[in-house]
């Protein structure tokens, strides 16, 4: 019979991963994507009371204020909660005043979160902001992507370039300090090529390398090239969409259901355990307290090597693909 843990035991069970800067981050954090208003407030409050000690949000989620209220009402001290938020892609480059646009966005996120600092600040996307009705490429999973020439300049900022991505990262790094507004920086949705370019840039400019890469990862999209490179470089790979989303219905896959049944766990627990055994940081989310609790009950069983291989074999991604459930109008950050 599997062991059930109390909230305090759940908190103590969550491993911490060491960041490149010497800081520590909970391996399992609470995700807040698409959570809005009171649903977000109640969800975050419940998660903190259940033992979660890390929160993942973003300026574009429009829920930083709800996260702040839940943190305050939870009574959990700020220094016991790992908070990470993200810089939205429209705020690369410099404003009319010549100052980096990310500076004002950081101040806004800190105000919304009711805190003097964030533990992790992530670049949300490697490309520019797009006008949603004017995707840069034809939608769909097929590679190589087919550009829509008439939409080429429908982006924010209008002068975006790959060099701007690197300079924006440098501007973000300017805020890093062990006692400052940002304790560490990372990136999201970067392809292997983009990540290698970034690390070369960091070496050239003597900048801190990203402490975290947050990309989609699950058995249908195993992200092995980026995961392997992160491991080689001492970068934490943080998975989102571990349980699937949209048309990616992992928890209905009969292969996954049958393996989960053999361990007397739910498909969600199986998928999260798969991530743990691949040394991933995880961001499960749910507004329901029972599921939040269940998503933490993943430390008292272990998948066999055979079952790990069976789950790995479900991979459906094409070469270099690193998004599947989201970014439906682009589907390929490597386009940038």
Tab-separated table of C-alpha atoms in Angstrom:
chain	number	residue	atom	x	y	z
A	1	UNK	CA	0.000	0.000	0.000
A	2	UNK	CA	1.344	3.425	-0.970
A	3	UNK	CA	2.197	5.951	1.711
A	4	UNK	CA	0.191	9.202	1.886
A	5	UNK	CA	1.949	12.318	3.163
A	6	UNK	CA	0.739	15.317	5.142
A	7	UNK	CA	1.307	18.872	3.884
A	8	UNK	CA	4.471	19.251	5.953
A	9	UNK	CA	5.727	15.851	4.812
A	10	UNK	CA	4.957	16.815	1.206
A	11	UNK	CA	7.043	19.961	1.598
A	12	UNK	CA	9.921	18.042	3.099
A	13	UNK	CA	9.705	15.408	0.383
A	14	UNK	CA	10.171	17.849	-2.532
A	15	UNK	CA	13.854	17.709	-3.528
A	16	UNK	CA	15.779	20.900	-4.164
A	17	UNK	CA	18.014	21.365	-7.196
A	18	UNK	CA	21.178	23.436	-7.026
A	19	UNK	CA	21.355	26.320	-9.472
A	20	UNK	CA	24.559	27.369	-11.205
A	21	UNK	CA	24.736	30.443	-8.945
A	22	UNK	CA	24.673	28.285	-5.818
A	23	UNK	CA	21.010	28.965	-5.067
A	24	UNK	CA	18.453	26.200	-4.652
A	25	UNK	CA	15.129	25.599	-6.380
A	26	UNK	CA	12.316	23.141	-5.568
A	27	UNK	CA	12.244	20.397	-8.164
A	28	UNK	CA	8.434	20.503	-8.166
A	29	UNK	CA	6.770	23.907	-8.330
A	30	UNK	CA	3.176	25.009	-8.821
A	31	UNK	CA	2.317	26.172	-12.330
A	32	UNK	CA	-0.256	28.924	-12.926
A	33	UNK	CA	-0.597	29.061	-16.733
A	34	UNK	CA	-4.168	30.004	-17.779
A	35	UNK	CA	-5.252	30.463	-14.143
A	36	UNK	CA	-7.082	33.764	-13.710
A	37	UNK	CA	-8.736	35.829	-11.004
A	38	UNK	CA	-10.121	34.095	-7.931
A	39	UNK	CA	-9.431	30.694	-9.478
A	40	UNK	CA	-5.737	31.549	-9.463
A	41	UNK	CA	-5.833	33.055	-5.975
A	42	UNK	CA	-7.570	30.031	-4.474
A	43	UNK	CA	-5.368	27.612	-6.402
A	44	UNK	CA	-2.101	29.195	-5.290
A	45	UNK	CA	-3.328	29.546	-1.701
A	46	UNK	CA	-4.309	25.877	-1.624
A	47	UNK	CA	-1.001	24.802	-3.186
A	48	UNK	CA	1.041	26.724	-0.612
A	49	UNK	CA	-0.979	25.222	2.219
A	50	UNK	CA	-0.400	21.746	0.774
A	51	UNK	CA	3.355	22.201	0.809
A	52	UNK	CA	4.341	23.643	-2.564
A	53	UNK	CA	7.177	26.127	-2.112
A	54	UNK	CA	7.733	27.265	-5.696
A	55	UNK	CA	5.470	29.274	-8.018
A	56	UNK	CA	5.745	29.727	-11.778
A	57	UNK	CA	3.958	32.702	-13.315
A	58	UNK	CA	4.520	35.235	-16.112
A	59	UNK	CA	3.617	38.817	-16.877
A	60	UNK	CA	1.487	37.693	-19.836
A	61	UNK	CA	-0.498	35.293	-17.618
A	62	UNK	CA	-2.079	38.379	-15.997
A	63	UNK	CA	-2.173	36.641	-12.613
A	64	UNK	CA	0.862	37.996	-10.770
A	65	UNK	CA	-1.356	40.081	-8.458
A	66	UNK	CA	-3.446	37.032	-7.541
A	67	UNK	CA	-0.262	35.103	-6.792
A	68	UNK	CA	0.893	37.955	-4.541
A	69	UNK	CA	-2.370	37.985	-2.560
A	70	UNK	CA	-2.274	34.211	-2.102
A	71	UNK	CA	1.334	34.351	-0.879
A	72	UNK	CA	0.440	37.050	1.629
A	73	UNK	CA	-2.660	35.250	2.881
A	74	UNK	CA	-0.875	31.903	3.117
A	75	UNK	CA	1.343	33.128	5.928
A	76	UNK	CA	4.344	31.396	4.359
A	77	UNK	CA	7.389	33.689	4.662
A	78	UNK	CA	8.607	35.139	1.360
A	79	UNK	CA	12.079	33.664	1.800
A	80	UNK	CA	10.557	30.183	1.889
A	81	UNK	CA	8.903	30.537	-1.540
A	82	UNK	CA	10.755	30.309	-4.845
A	83	UNK	CA	9.061	32.732	-7.251
A	84	UNK	CA	9.742	32.777	-10.968
A	85	UNK	CA	8.153	34.988	-13.589
A	86	UNK	CA	8.798	35.704	-17.241
A	87	UNK	CA	9.552	38.606	-19.575
A	88	UNK	CA	7.040	38.670	-22.418
A	89	UNK	CA	8.463	38.598	-25.905
A	90	UNK	CA	7.158	42.027	-26.977
A	91	UNK	CA	9.551	43.728	-24.555
A	92	UNK	CA	12.875	42.975	-26.183
A	93	UNK	CA	15.168	45.795	-27.279
A	94	UNK	CA	15.085	49.424	-26.194
A	95	UNK	CA	12.359	52.014	-25.842
A	96	UNK	CA	12.223	55.533	-27.263
A	97	UNK	CA	14.229	56.738	-24.267
A	98	UNK	CA	17.067	54.397	-25.184
A	99	UNK	CA	16.605	52.253	-22.079
A	100	UNK	CA	15.966	48.496	-22.202
A	101	UNK	CA	12.241	47.756	-22.257
A	102	UNK	CA	12.790	44.820	-19.913
A	103	UNK	CA	13.744	47.165	-17.050
A	104	UNK	CA	10.253	48.646	-16.737
A	105	UNK	CA	8.671	45.210	-17.175
A	106	UNK	CA	10.714	43.865	-14.277
A	107	UNK	CA	9.586	46.747	-12.044
A	108	UNK	CA	5.975	46.059	-13.066
A	109	UNK	CA	6.245	42.344	-12.250
A	110	UNK	CA	7.804	43.076	-8.865
A	111	UNK	CA	4.981	45.506	-8.030
A	112	UNK	CA	2.354	43.005	-9.127
A	113	UNK	CA	3.986	40.201	-7.132
A	114	UNK	CA	4.359	42.383	-4.041
A	115	UNK	CA	7.998	41.463	-3.639
A	116	UNK	CA	11.400	43.133	-3.801
A	117	UNK	CA	12.930	40.331	-5.852
A	118	UNK	CA	12.247	37.254	-7.945
A	119	UNK	CA	14.247	34.076	-7.561
A	120	UNK	CA	14.167	33.397	-11.310
A	121	UNK	CA	13.424	35.673	-14.267
A	122	UNK	CA	12.882	33.865	-17.561
A	123	UNK	CA	12.873	35.059	-21.165
A	124	UNK	CA	9.512	33.728	-22.323
A	125	UNK	CA	10.165	33.114	-26.041
A	126	UNK	CA	13.197	33.397	-28.332
A	127	UNK	CA	11.359	35.381	-31.008
A	128	UNK	CA	9.469	38.694	-31.178
A	129	UNK	CA	5.885	39.391	-30.271
A	130	UNK	CA	3.503	38.625	-33.107
A	131	UNK	CA	0.161	40.032	-34.141
A	132	UNK	CA	-1.903	36.920	-33.493
A	133	UNK	CA	-3.858	37.047	-36.769
A	134	UNK	CA	-0.627	37.259	-38.776
A	135	UNK	CA	1.500	34.199	-37.994
A	136	UNK	CA	5.002	34.246	-39.514
A	137	UNK	CA	4.718	30.701	-40.871
A	138	UNK	CA	2.007	28.330	-42.033
A	139	UNK	CA	0.510	26.566	-39.034
A	140	UNK	CA	0.877	22.870	-38.417
A	141	UNK	CA	3.533	20.407	-37.333
A	142	UNK	CA	5.216	19.959	-40.729
A	143	UNK	CA	8.899	20.847	-41.110
A	144	UNK	CA	10.559	22.805	-42.553
A	145	UNK	CA	8.257	25.706	-41.773
A	146	UNK	CA	6.815	27.648	-44.707
A	147	UNK	CA	7.113	31.422	-44.142
A	148	UNK	CA	4.150	33.656	-44.962
A	149	UNK	CA	6.006	36.455	-46.701
A	150	UNK	CA	3.207	39.024	-46.334
A	151	UNK	CA	3.357	38.624	-42.537
A	152	UNK	CA	7.123	38.971	-42.295
A	153	UNK	CA	7.061	42.411	-40.627
A	154	UNK	CA	3.994	41.880	-38.427
A	155	UNK	CA	6.006	41.748	-35.205
A	156	UNK	CA	6.841	43.671	-32.037
A	157	UNK	CA	9.317	45.295	-31.920
A	158	UNK	CA	9.403	46.007	-35.646
A	159	UNK	CA	13.192	45.990	-35.710
A	160	UNK	CA	13.524	42.628	-33.949
A	161	UNK	CA	16.538	40.511	-34.857
A	162	UNK	CA	18.276	37.454	-33.352
A	163	UNK	CA	20.936	39.834	-32.018
A	164	UNK	CA	18.205	41.626	-30.046
A	165	UNK	CA	17.385	38.352	-28.276
A	166	UNK	CA	20.973	38.149	-27.059
A	167	UNK	CA	21.166	41.810	-26.050
A	168	UNK	CA	17.887	41.481	-24.133
A	169	UNK	CA	19.366	38.546	-22.249
A	170	UNK	CA	22.360	40.728	-21.374
A	171	UNK	CA	19.985	43.462	-20.163
A	172	UNK	CA	18.189	40.931	-17.981
A	173	UNK	CA	21.509	39.776	-16.520
A	174	UNK	CA	22.285	43.350	-15.460
A	175	UNK	CA	19.710	42.919	-12.681
A	176	UNK	CA	21.246	39.765	-11.197
A	177	UNK	CA	22.544	40.068	-7.649
A	178	UNK	CA	22.507	37.854	-4.589
A	179	UNK	CA	20.674	40.667	-2.794
A	180	UNK	CA	19.081	42.446	-5.760
A	181	UNK	CA	15.876	42.323	-7.770
A	182	UNK	CA	16.784	39.158	-9.690
A	183	UNK	CA	18.654	36.202	-8.216
A	184	UNK	CA	18.993	34.154	-11.417
A	185	UNK	CA	17.883	34.232	-15.061
A	186	UNK	CA	16.811	31.578	-17.513
A	187	UNK	CA	15.091	31.084	-20.867
A	188	UNK	CA	12.025	29.298	-22.212
A	189	UNK	CA	11.282	27.519	-25.488
A	190	UNK	CA	14.835	27.766	-26.820
A	191	UNK	CA	15.950	25.300	-29.472
A	192	UNK	CA	19.306	23.567	-29.245
A	193	UNK	CA	20.766	25.973	-31.821
A	194	UNK	CA	19.517	29.033	-29.961
A	195	UNK	CA	20.775	27.710	-26.651
A	196	UNK	CA	24.251	27.078	-28.042
A	197	UNK	CA	24.293	30.585	-29.535
A	198	UNK	CA	23.305	32.010	-26.156
A	199	UNK	CA	26.024	30.155	-24.267
A	200	UNK	CA	28.620	31.339	-26.799
A	201	UNK	CA	27.343	34.883	-26.285
A	202	UNK	CA	27.577	34.508	-22.507
A	203	UNK	CA	31.173	33.338	-22.808
A	204	UNK	CA	32.065	36.200	-25.135
A	205	UNK	CA	30.405	38.852	-22.927
A	206	UNK	CA	31.287	37.188	-19.620
A	207	UNK	CA	27.637	36.956	-18.626
A	208	UNK	CA	25.978	34.469	-16.272
A	209	UNK	CA	24.718	31.500	-18.233
A	210	UNK	CA	21.018	30.615	-17.957
A	211	UNK	CA	20.354	28.686	-14.753
A	212	UNK	CA	17.184	27.122	-16.159
A	213	UNK	CA	15.778	26.214	-19.564
A	214	UNK	CA	11.987	25.807	-19.412
A	215	UNK	CA	10.678	23.852	-22.413
A	216	UNK	CA	7.781	21.566	-23.191
A	217	UNK	CA	8.612	17.960	-22.299
A	218	UNK	CA	6.585	14.757	-21.913
A	219	UNK	CA	6.608	11.261	-23.455
A	220	UNK	CA	5.162	12.526	-26.758
A	221	UNK	CA	7.894	15.203	-26.991
A	222	UNK	CA	10.915	14.038	-25.016
A	223	UNK	CA	13.170	17.008	-25.877
A	224	UNK	CA	16.200	14.760	-25.650
A	225	UNK	CA	18.702	16.959	-27.560
A	226	UNK	CA	18.048	20.026	-25.390
A	227	UNK	CA	17.828	17.953	-22.192
A	228	UNK	CA	21.128	16.262	-22.934
A	229	UNK	CA	22.846	19.565	-23.697
A	230	UNK	CA	21.493	21.134	-20.501
A	231	UNK	CA	22.831	18.205	-18.498
A	232	UNK	CA	26.255	18.575	-20.116
A	233	UNK	CA	26.305	22.297	-19.369
A	234	UNK	CA	25.028	22.157	-15.782
A	235	UNK	CA	21.720	23.841	-16.643
A	236	UNK	CA	18.450	22.703	-15.054
A	237	UNK	CA	15.849	21.572	-17.581
A	238	UNK	CA	12.378	22.534	-16.387
A	239	UNK	CA	9.452	20.835	-18.131
A	240	UNK	CA	6.084	22.386	-18.833
A	241	UNK	CA	2.975	20.582	-20.137
A	242	UNK	CA	4.115	17.398	-18.372
A	243	UNK	CA	0.528	16.137	-18.360
A	244	UNK	CA	-0.271	17.241	-21.895
A	245	UNK	CA	-2.747	19.923	-22.953
A	246	UNK	CA	-5.125	20.723	-25.771
A	247	UNK	CA	-4.939	18.032	-28.438
A	248	UNK	CA	-2.088	16.259	-26.659
A	249	UNK	CA	-4.140	13.926	-24.493
A	250	UNK	CA	-1.424	12.040	-22.662
A	251	UNK	CA	-3.608	10.939	-19.789
A	252	UNK	CA	-5.990	9.160	-22.177
A	253	UNK	CA	-3.205	7.212	-23.884
A	254	UNK	CA	-3.845	3.537	-23.120
A	255	UNK	CA	-0.121	2.774	-22.907
A	256	UNK	CA	0.187	5.357	-20.149
A	257	UNK	CA	-3.031	4.273	-18.424
A	258	UNK	CA	-1.938	0.614	-18.342
A	259	UNK	CA	1.511	1.381	-16.928
A	260	UNK	CA	-0.051	3.674	-14.323
A	261	UNK	CA	-2.490	0.922	-13.296
A	262	UNK	CA	0.395	-1.488	-12.795
A	263	UNK	CA	1.854	0.855	-10.148
A	264	UNK	CA	-1.544	1.744	-8.627
A	265	UNK	CA	-1.021	5.405	-9.498
A	266	UNK	CA	-2.867	7.893	-11.678
A	267	UNK	CA	-1.682	8.714	-15.214
A	268	UNK	CA	-0.737	12.188	-13.932
A	269	UNK	CA	1.426	10.717	-11.178
A	270	UNK	CA	3.060	8.368	-13.674
A	271	UNK	CA	3.896	11.230	-16.056
A	272	UNK	CA	5.332	13.359	-13.258
A	273	UNK	CA	7.373	10.432	-11.976
A	274	UNK	CA	8.715	9.913	-15.515
A	275	UNK	CA	9.896	13.527	-15.405
A	276	UNK	CA	11.496	13.105	-11.997
A	277	UNK	CA	13.460	10.075	-13.162
A	278	UNK	CA	14.725	12.088	-16.106
A	279	UNK	CA	15.975	14.674	-13.574
A	280	UNK	CA	13.539	17.328	-14.781
A	281	UNK	CA	12.156	20.181	-12.739
A	282	UNK	CA	8.346	20.076	-12.911
A	283	UNK	CA	5.429	22.548	-12.952
A	284	UNK	CA	2.158	20.645	-12.389
A	285	UNK	CA	-0.931	22.801	-12.079
A	286	UNK	CA	-4.521	22.313	-10.993
A	287	UNK	CA	-7.112	24.485	-9.284
A	288	UNK	CA	-8.385	21.453	-7.354
A	289	UNK	CA	-6.748	20.773	-3.984
A	290	UNK	CA	-7.142	17.001	-4.317
A	291	UNK	CA	-5.201	16.975	-7.588
A	292	UNK	CA	-2.593	19.364	-6.226
A	293	UNK	CA	-2.024	16.934	-3.378
A	294	UNK	CA	-1.984	13.916	-5.689
A	295	UNK	CA	0.602	15.623	-7.904
A	296	UNK	CA	2.973	15.721	-4.933
A	297	UNK	CA	2.527	12.029	-4.121
A	298	UNK	CA	5.181	10.913	-6.589
A	299	UNK	CA	8.132	10.210	-4.312
A	300	UNK	CA	7.133	6.820	-2.899
A	301	UNK	CA	7.376	4.703	-6.051
A	302	UNK	CA	9.898	4.241	-8.858
A	303	UNK	CA	9.424	3.278	-12.491
A	304	UNK	CA	11.404	0.341	-13.825
A	305	UNK	CA	13.954	0.882	-16.559
A	306	UNK	CA	11.705	-1.107	-18.880
A	307	UNK	CA	8.726	1.160	-18.222
A	308	UNK	CA	10.844	4.304	-18.611
A	309	UNK	CA	11.925	3.038	-22.035
A	310	UNK	CA	8.322	2.202	-22.933
A	311	UNK	CA	7.269	5.772	-22.097
A	312	UNK	CA	10.243	7.240	-23.965
A	313	UNK	CA	9.221	5.233	-27.039
A	314	UNK	CA	5.956	7.215	-27.273
A	315	UNK	CA	7.908	10.193	-28.643
A	316	UNK	CA	6.195	11.668	-31.714
A	317	UNK	CA	8.150	14.864	-32.313
A	318	UNK	CA	10.033	15.593	-35.490
A	319	UNK	CA	13.732	16.409	-35.488
A	320	UNK	CA	14.470	19.602	-33.505
A	321	UNK	CA	10.791	20.076	-32.604
A	322	UNK	CA	10.403	21.513	-29.115
A	323	UNK	CA	6.801	22.692	-28.919
A	324	UNK	CA	3.625	20.683	-29.447
A	325	UNK	CA	0.803	21.789	-27.139
A	326	UNK	CA	1.228	25.552	-27.317
A	327	UNK	CA	2.173	28.462	-29.556
A	328	UNK	CA	-0.303	27.164	-32.121
A	329	UNK	CA	0.315	30.021	-34.558
A	330	UNK	CA	4.037	29.289	-34.760
A	331	UNK	CA	4.893	25.858	-33.352
A	332	UNK	CA	8.602	26.266	-33.952
A	333	UNK	CA	10.769	28.629	-31.907
A	334	UNK	CA	13.778	27.506	-33.941
A	335	UNK	CA	12.279	29.564	-36.809
A	336	UNK	CA	13.848	32.564	-35.046
